[in-house]
Amino acid sequence: MTQTHTIRRPDDWHLHLRDGDMLRAVLPYTSRDFARAIIMPNLVPPVVTAADARAYRDRIIAAIPAGDEFTPLMTLYLTEDTDPADVAAAHAEGLITAVKLYPAGATTNSASGVSDFTKVAKVLEKMADIGLPLCTHGEVTDPSVDIFDREAVFIDRVLDPIRRDHPGLRVVMEHITTSDAVDYVMAHDSTLGATITTHHLVINRNHILVGGIKPHYYCLPVAKRETHRLALRKAATSGDARFFLGTDSAPHTDANKLLPCGCAGCFTAANTLSILAEVFEQDAALDKLEAFTSLNGPAFYGLSPNEATITLVRETPEYPPHIDTPDGPVTVFDPAMPLNWTT
């Protein structure tokens, strides 16, 4: 039985760091293991201009623990007022790596997102011209659409029309949760990629609802049926270059998770690599772990993989049930299974 497993240092292609005290509390759990991360721009107020992204990047860099090597890859929050010239200038400067599309009201801090997609056509056209990827939160917000169907409907109503209208646009379907999304990615070329989270490889909707409501398993997009989880695992462990890791690690204090209308998000930064090693070993695909965590994402974004490596050791890890922050405790995601690998 393999006792160690070495991979190139991984990257996280979808990460929430928040700001201020929370940023300083959670960043070390990412910078310890990950070399780079795509940083989500849904702050309050959101990161909508190059100036916003530059200032946020500087705050992140200032919070990196001494001795850690970590590069934040910044994004802009797409609004109906986004200036194509500002986007192009930020890209040319090397300041941003992608632009993020949130349908208005789809998730945490998304009220400034897009309602009328015709109003962002010029931005998308410019992005296609300069090769800047669009990252999508793939859910419609139509109240008549069941929450478990919102990803599939987004593909039909929003994503497919965008890709037809802007055929050169590189698109990342972020945190996919359904076999519909897996099938859509696999039916298209390498201009389309998808991130898969750690938690969606582990939980289905029963984890949230059976035996009582489990707020710390509530996320958006919400976990789906077991058949969808298995489709995600098959895609992640396949080695297919169109699928790569985006943890969507999203810290919320317990007080905010446990409200009558609690926040969506799972904090997985602390134990992601241990969980992924377990998942890939269970599926007899440990040899594909490096592709998912360290190779496929850089290839999609046109970046070189990291030269440094990280070694996983077969040893029972010890993770705290929560981390303390100045804002209050943040619960660490519980994978509901024994873990046998640590870094």
GROMACS .gro file of C-alpha atoms in nm:
model
  343
    1MET     CA    1   0.000   0.000   0.000
    2THR     CA    2   0.136   0.340  -0.103
    3GLN     CA    3   0.248   0.541   0.200
    4THR     CA    4   0.328   0.871   0.029
    5HIS     CA    5   0.200   1.045  -0.282
    6THR     CA    6   0.378   1.347  -0.433
    7ILE     CA    7   0.211   1.591  -0.670
    8ARG     CA    8   0.293   1.931  -0.808
    9ARG     CA    9   0.175   2.201  -0.572
   10PRO     CA   10  -0.196   2.252  -0.637
   11ASP     CA   11  -0.400   2.560  -0.724
   12ASP     CA   12  -0.754   2.651  -0.622
   13TRP     CA   13  -0.954   2.785  -0.915
   14HIS     CA   14  -1.245   2.918  -0.705
   15LEU     CA   15  -1.189   3.061  -0.358
   16HIS     CA   16  -1.363   3.303  -0.120
   17LEU     CA   17  -1.128   3.488   0.115
   18ARG     CA   18  -1.361   3.767   0.232
   19ASP     CA   19  -1.177   4.072   0.370
   20GLY     CA   20  -1.040   4.229   0.685
   21ASP     CA   21  -1.018   4.008   0.993
   22MET     CA   22  -1.181   3.712   0.817
   23LEU     CA   23  -0.930   3.730   0.530
   24ARG     CA   24  -0.640   3.727   0.772
   25ALA     CA   25  -0.789   3.433   0.963
   26VAL     CA   26  -0.865   3.202   0.669
   27LEU     CA   27  -0.590   3.278   0.417
   28PRO     CA   28  -0.322   3.070   0.595
   29TYR     CA   29  -0.527   2.754   0.541
   30THR     CA   30  -0.503   2.809   0.165
   31SER     CA   31  -0.151   2.952   0.138
   32ARG     CA   32  -0.011   2.656   0.334
   33ASP     CA   33  -0.094   2.409   0.055
   34PHE     CA   34  -0.192   2.607  -0.256
   35ALA     CA   35   0.035   2.814  -0.479
   36ARG     CA   36  -0.238   3.017  -0.652
   37ALA     CA   37  -0.610   3.075  -0.628
   38ILE     CA   38  -0.879   3.248  -0.832
   39ILE     CA   39  -1.022   3.498  -0.583
   40MET     CA   40  -1.395   3.562  -0.588
   41PRO     CA   41  -1.495   3.930  -0.613
   42ASN     CA   42  -1.829   3.923  -0.425
   43LEU     CA   43  -1.727   4.149  -0.140
   44VAL     CA   44  -1.952   4.422  -0.004
   45PRO     CA   45  -1.916   4.638  -0.210
   46PRO     CA   46  -1.804   4.404  -0.491
   47VAL     CA   47  -1.475   4.421  -0.682
   48VAL     CA   48  -1.601   4.578  -1.005
   49THR     CA   49  -1.311   4.788  -1.140
   50ALA     CA   50  -0.941   4.747  -1.195
   51ALA     CA   51  -0.879   4.985  -0.907
   52ASP     CA   52  -1.093   4.767  -0.679
   53ALA     CA   53  -0.902   4.455  -0.783
   54ARG     CA   54  -0.565   4.620  -0.731
   55ALA     CA   55  -0.656   4.732  -0.380
   56TYR     CA   56  -0.802   4.393  -0.286
   57ARG     CA   57  -0.496   4.211  -0.423
   58ASP     CA   58  -0.273   4.433  -0.208
   59ARG     CA   59  -0.477   4.349   0.104
   60ILE     CA   60  -0.449   3.977   0.029
   61ILE     CA   61  -0.073   3.996  -0.027
   62ALA     CA   62  -0.031   4.182   0.300
   63ALA     CA   63  -0.213   3.898   0.480
   64ILE     CA   64   0.002   3.611   0.344
   65PRO     CA   65   0.186   3.447   0.635
   66ALA     CA   66   0.563   3.489   0.640
   67GLY     CA   67   0.731   3.203   0.455
   68ASP     CA   68   0.426   3.106   0.246
   69GLU     CA   69   0.445   3.146  -0.132
   70PHE     CA   70   0.100   3.232  -0.266
   71THR     CA   71  -0.027   3.430  -0.563
   72PRO     CA   72  -0.385   3.562  -0.567
   73LEU     CA   73  -0.536   3.557  -0.916
   74MET     CA   74  -0.786   3.841  -0.923
   75THR     CA   75  -1.126   3.863  -1.089
   76LEU     CA   76  -1.375   4.138  -1.160
   77TYR     CA   77  -1.742   4.116  -1.072
   78LEU     CA   78  -1.945   4.158  -1.392
   79THR     CA   79  -2.224   4.413  -1.370
   80GLU     CA   80  -2.448   4.571  -1.630
   81ASP     CA   81  -2.230   4.884  -1.600
   82THR     CA   82  -1.892   4.713  -1.643
   83ASP     CA   83  -1.667   4.908  -1.880
   84PRO     CA   84  -1.509   4.686  -2.151
   85ALA     CA   85  -1.209   4.921  -2.170
   86ASP     CA   86  -1.144   4.889  -1.795
   87VAL     CA   87  -1.161   4.511  -1.823
   88ALA     CA   88  -0.920   4.508  -2.118
   89ALA     CA   89  -0.675   4.739  -1.941
   90ALA     CA   90  -0.681   4.525  -1.625
   91HIS     CA   91  -0.614   4.215  -1.833
   92ALA     CA   92  -0.331   4.381  -2.028
   93GLU     CA   93  -0.170   4.486  -1.700
   94GLY     CA   94  -0.180   4.127  -1.575
   95LEU     CA   95  -0.400   4.238  -1.288
   96ILE     CA   96  -0.697   4.007  -1.353
   97THR     CA   97  -0.720   3.645  -1.463
   98ALA     CA   98  -1.096   3.625  -1.525
   99VAL     CA   99  -1.431   3.802  -1.494
  100LYS     CA  100  -1.706   3.654  -1.278
  101LEU     CA  101  -2.071   3.635  -1.380
  102TYR     CA  102  -2.325   3.617  -1.100
  103PRO     CA  103  -2.689   3.618  -1.205
  104ALA     CA  104  -2.844   3.881  -0.978
  105GLY     CA  105  -2.951   3.723  -0.649
  106ALA     CA  106  -2.804   3.378  -0.719
  107THR     CA  107  -2.585   3.348  -0.410
  108THR     CA  108  -2.405   3.534  -0.129
  109ASN     CA  109  -2.347   3.902  -0.209
  110SER     CA  110  -2.475   3.872  -0.567
  111ALA     CA  111  -2.732   4.152  -0.565
  112SER     CA  112  -2.515   4.356  -0.805
  113GLY     CA  113  -2.507   4.076  -1.062
  114VAL     CA  114  -2.657   4.057  -1.409
  115SER     CA  115  -3.030   4.054  -1.480
  116ASP     CA  116  -3.028   4.162  -1.847
  117PHE     CA  117  -2.761   3.968  -2.033
  118THR     CA  118  -2.789   4.190  -2.342
  119LYS     CA  119  -2.631   4.468  -2.135
  120VAL     CA  120  -2.304   4.277  -2.093
  121ALA     CA  121  -2.267   4.169  -2.456
  122LYS     CA  122  -1.996   4.427  -2.533
  123VAL     CA  123  -1.792   4.317  -2.233
  124LEU     CA  124  -1.819   3.951  -2.337
  125GLU     CA  125  -1.723   4.043  -2.692
  126LYS     CA  126  -1.412   4.222  -2.568
  127MET     CA  127  -1.324   3.928  -2.341
  128ALA     CA  128  -1.350   3.687  -2.635
  129ASP     CA  129  -1.122   3.914  -2.838
  130ILE     CA  130  -0.849   3.930  -2.571
  131GLY     CA  131  -0.878   3.571  -2.446
  132LEU     CA  132  -1.001   3.657  -2.096
  133PRO     CA  133  -1.211   3.375  -1.943
  134LEU     CA  134  -1.560   3.419  -1.803
  135CYS     CA  135  -1.633   3.232  -1.479
  136THR     CA  136  -2.003   3.162  -1.428
  137HIS     CA  137  -2.217   3.095  -1.125
  138GLY     CA  138  -2.442   2.859  -1.315
  139GLU     CA  139  -2.789   2.902  -1.172
  140VAL     CA  140  -3.096   3.091  -1.287
  141THR     CA  141  -3.282   3.293  -1.027
  142ASP     CA  142  -3.631   3.260  -1.172
  143PRO     CA  143  -3.850   3.183  -0.867
  144SER     CA  144  -4.062   2.948  -1.078
  145VAL     CA  145  -3.761   2.716  -1.127
  146ASP     CA  146  -3.702   2.457  -0.855
  147ILE     CA  147  -3.372   2.511  -0.675
  148PHE     CA  148  -3.256   2.161  -0.773
  149ASP     CA  149  -3.314   2.241  -1.143
  150ARG     CA  150  -3.153   2.583  -1.160
  151GLU     CA  151  -2.817   2.465  -1.294
  152ALA     CA  152  -2.967   2.266  -1.580
  153VAL     CA  153  -3.198   2.555  -1.672
  154PHE     CA  154  -2.902   2.798  -1.663
  155ILE     CA  155  -2.723   2.588  -1.923
  156ASP     CA  156  -3.021   2.607  -2.160
  157ARG     CA  157  -3.134   2.965  -2.097
  158VAL     CA  158  -2.810   3.152  -2.031
  159LEU     CA  159  -2.488   2.963  -2.094
  160ASP     CA  160  -2.561   2.806  -2.429
  161PRO     CA  161  -2.689   3.135  -2.579
  162ILE     CA  162  -2.381   3.321  -2.448
  163ARG     CA  163  -2.147   3.066  -2.604
  164ARG     CA  164  -2.336   3.073  -2.935
  165ASP     CA  165  -2.326   3.454  -2.945
  166HIS     CA  166  -1.957   3.468  -2.844
  167PRO     CA  167  -1.800   3.152  -2.991
  168GLY     CA  168  -1.443   3.251  -2.902
  169LEU     CA  169  -1.520   3.316  -2.536
  170ARG     CA  170  -1.348   3.085  -2.289
  171VAL     CA  171  -1.591   2.987  -2.015
  172VAL     CA  172  -1.553   2.811  -1.681
  173MET     CA  173  -1.867   2.655  -1.538
  174GLU     CA  174  -1.789   2.693  -1.171
  175HIS     CA  175  -1.880   2.450  -0.892
  176ILE     CA  176  -2.087   2.222  -1.116
  177THR     CA  177  -2.329   1.996  -0.929
  178THR     CA  178  -2.519   1.791  -1.187
  179SER     CA  179  -2.470   1.524  -1.448
  180ASP     CA  180  -2.630   1.775  -1.687
  181ALA     CA  181  -2.330   2.004  -1.643
  182VAL     CA  182  -2.082   1.716  -1.676
  183ASP     CA  183  -2.248   1.605  -2.000
  184TYR     CA  184  -2.252   1.961  -2.136
  185VAL     CA  185  -1.881   2.006  -2.074
  186MET     CA  186  -1.795   1.672  -2.228
  187ALA     CA  187  -1.998   1.754  -2.540
  188HIS     CA  188  -1.791   2.066  -2.613
  189ASP     CA  189  -1.433   2.164  -2.689
  190SER     CA  190  -1.152   2.294  -2.473
  191THR     CA  191  -1.287   2.652  -2.469
  192LEU     CA  192  -1.521   2.522  -2.198
  193GLY     CA  193  -1.401   2.401  -1.859
  194ALA     CA  194  -1.557   2.329  -1.522
  195THR     CA  195  -1.452   2.343  -1.160
  196ILE     CA  196  -1.571   2.086  -0.909
  197THR     CA  197  -1.566   2.150  -0.536
  198THR     CA  198  -1.436   1.921  -0.266
  199HIS     CA  199  -1.768   1.909  -0.085
  200HIS     CA  200  -1.978   1.824  -0.390
  201LEU     CA  201  -1.762   1.514  -0.439
  202VAL     CA  202  -1.856   1.403  -0.088
  203ILE     CA  203  -2.212   1.507  -0.003
  204ASN     CA  204  -2.553   1.477  -0.164
  205ARG     CA  205  -2.876   1.645  -0.059
  206ASN     CA  206  -2.947   1.375   0.202
  207HIS     CA  207  -2.651   1.501   0.403
  208ILE     CA  208  -2.828   1.835   0.439
  209LEU     CA  209  -3.177   1.708   0.520
  210VAL     CA  210  -3.187   1.354   0.660
  211GLY     CA  211  -3.210   1.329   1.038
  212GLY     CA  212  -3.245   1.705   1.079
  213ILE     CA  213  -3.121   2.008   0.890
  214LYS     CA  214  -2.740   2.033   0.875
  215PRO     CA  215  -2.664   2.402   0.807
  216HIS     CA  216  -2.291   2.342   0.761
  217TYR     CA  217  -2.366   2.128   0.454
  218TYR     CA  218  -2.582   2.399   0.298
  219CYS     CA  219  -2.414   2.559  -0.002
  220LEU     CA  220  -2.507   2.714  -0.335
  221PRO     CA  221  -2.545   2.555  -0.576
  222VAL     CA  222  -2.709   2.316  -0.334
  223ALA     CA  223  -2.594   1.952  -0.331
  224LYS     CA  224  -2.809   1.732  -0.554
  225ARG     CA  225  -2.909   1.362  -0.578
  226GLU     CA  226  -2.656   1.083  -0.533
  227THR     CA  227  -2.658   1.013  -0.908
  228HIS     CA  228  -2.524   1.363  -0.968
  229ARG     CA  229  -2.255   1.329  -0.702
  230LEU     CA  230  -2.135   1.009  -0.866
  231ALA     CA  231  -2.123   1.183  -1.205
  232LEU     CA  232  -1.906   1.455  -1.052
  233ARG     CA  233  -1.670   1.200  -0.902
  234LYS     CA  234  -1.639   1.019  -1.233
  235ALA     CA  235  -1.554   1.346  -1.408
  236ALA     CA  236  -1.306   1.462  -1.143
  237THR     CA  237  -1.121   1.130  -1.127
  238SER     CA  238  -1.117   1.078  -1.505
  239GLY     CA  239  -0.815   1.296  -1.574
  240ASP     CA  240  -1.016   1.484  -1.840
  241ALA     CA  241  -0.842   1.820  -1.881
  242ARG     CA  242  -1.171   2.011  -1.883
  243PHE     CA  243  -1.235   1.939  -1.512
  244PHE     CA  244  -1.027   2.090  -1.232
  245LEU     CA  245  -1.044   2.183  -0.865
  246GLY     CA  246  -1.220   2.493  -0.744
  247THR     CA  247  -1.296   2.446  -0.376
  248ASP     CA  248  -1.547   2.730  -0.345
  249SER     CA  249  -1.429   2.732   0.017
  250ALA     CA  250  -1.656   2.993   0.171
  251PRO     CA  251  -1.608   3.095   0.534
  252HIS     CA  252  -1.908   3.209   0.734
  253THR     CA  253  -1.919   3.238   1.110
  254ASP     CA  254  -2.132   2.982   1.290
  255ALA     CA  255  -2.362   3.263   1.404
  256ASN     CA  256  -2.437   3.347   1.040
  257LYS     CA  257  -2.468   2.983   0.932
  258LEU     CA  258  -2.716   2.905   1.210
  259LEU     CA  259  -2.957   3.193   1.154
  260PRO     CA  260  -3.320   3.120   1.055
  261CYS     CA  261  -3.205   3.229   0.707
  262GLY     CA  262  -2.849   3.101   0.724
  263CYS     CA  263  -2.564   3.170   0.481
  264ALA     CA  264  -2.466   2.927   0.204
  265GLY     CA  265  -2.113   2.795   0.193
  266CYS     CA  266  -1.874   2.526   0.318
  267PHE     CA  267  -1.530   2.606   0.458
  268THR     CA  268  -1.305   2.338   0.308
  269ALA     CA  269  -0.969   2.514   0.275
  270ALA     CA  270  -0.834   2.350   0.590
  271ASN     CA  271  -0.881   1.986   0.487
  272THR     CA  272  -0.936   1.979   0.111
  273LEU     CA  273  -0.624   1.785   0.012
  274SER     CA  274  -0.687   1.516   0.274
  275ILE     CA  275  -1.045   1.475   0.151
  276LEU     CA  276  -0.947   1.468  -0.216
  277ALA     CA  277  -0.677   1.208  -0.159
  278GLU     CA  278  -0.936   0.990   0.015
  279VAL     CA  279  -1.190   1.034  -0.265
  280PHE     CA  280  -0.941   0.960  -0.541
  281GLU     CA  281  -0.801   0.657  -0.359
  282GLN     CA  282  -1.154   0.522  -0.301
  283ASP     CA  283  -1.212   0.547  -0.676
  284ALA     CA  284  -0.876   0.384  -0.759
  285ALA     CA  285  -0.763   0.707  -0.922
  286LEU     CA  286  -0.488   0.842  -0.697
  287ASP     CA  287  -0.272   0.867  -1.009
  288LYS     CA  288  -0.523   1.123  -1.149
  289LEU     CA  289  -0.518   1.350  -0.842
  290GLU     CA  290  -0.235   1.567  -0.977
  291ALA     CA  291  -0.421   1.634  -1.301
  292PHE     CA  292  -0.731   1.750  -1.114
  293THR     CA  293  -0.553   1.965  -0.855
  294SER     CA  294  -0.237   2.084  -1.029
  295LEU     CA  295  -0.235   2.045  -1.409
  296ASN     CA  296  -0.576   2.089  -1.571
  297GLY     CA  297  -0.651   2.431  -1.425
  298PRO     CA  298  -0.324   2.596  -1.530
  299ALA     CA  299  -0.360   2.445  -1.877
  300PHE     CA  300  -0.708   2.594  -1.920
  301TYR     CA  301  -0.594   2.938  -1.803
  302GLY     CA  302  -0.277   2.929  -2.015
  303LEU     CA  303  -0.042   2.918  -1.716
  304SER     CA  304   0.247   2.687  -1.637
  305PRO     CA  305   0.198   2.428  -1.364
  306ASN     CA  306   0.381   2.489  -1.040
  307GLU     CA  307   0.736   2.358  -1.021
  308ALA     CA  308   0.723   2.298  -0.647
  309THR     CA  309   0.571   1.976  -0.513
  310ILE     CA  310   0.375   1.870  -0.208
  311THR     CA  311   0.375   1.524  -0.053
  312LEU     CA  312   0.072   1.357   0.097
  313VAL     CA  313   0.150   1.106   0.371
  314ARG     CA  314  -0.069   0.813   0.474
  315GLU     CA  315  -0.142   0.929   0.825
  316THR     CA  316  -0.463   1.016   1.009
  317PRO     CA  317  -0.489   1.396   1.002
  318GLU     CA  318  -0.613   1.605   1.289
  319TYR     CA  319  -0.829   1.902   1.197
  320PRO     CA  320  -1.005   2.128   1.445
  321PRO     CA  321  -1.385   2.127   1.429
  322HIS     CA  322  -1.370   2.502   1.379
  323ILE     CA  323  -1.121   2.783   1.344
  324ASP     CA  324  -1.136   3.093   1.557
  325THR     CA  325  -1.164   3.434   1.391
  326PRO     CA  326  -1.215   3.780   1.540
  327ASP     CA  327  -1.568   3.765   1.397
  328GLY     CA  328  -1.647   3.429   1.561
  329PRO     CA  329  -1.583   3.057   1.498
  330VAL     CA  330  -1.596   2.913   1.145
  331THR     CA  331  -1.681   2.543   1.125
  332VAL     CA  332  -1.445   2.328   0.917
  333PHE     CA  333  -1.627   2.105   0.667
  334ASP     CA  334  -1.688   1.755   0.802
  335PRO     CA  335  -1.652   1.498   0.519
  336ALA     CA  336  -1.848   1.239   0.723
  337MET     CA  337  -1.585   0.972   0.655
  338PRO     CA  338  -1.245   0.877   0.798
  339LEU     CA  339  -0.946   1.051   0.640
  340ASN     CA  340  -0.616   0.871   0.593
  341TRP     CA  341  -0.395   1.127   0.418
  342THR     CA  342  -0.233   1.447   0.540
  343THR     CA  343   0.016   1.701   0.407
   0.00000   0.00000   0.00000
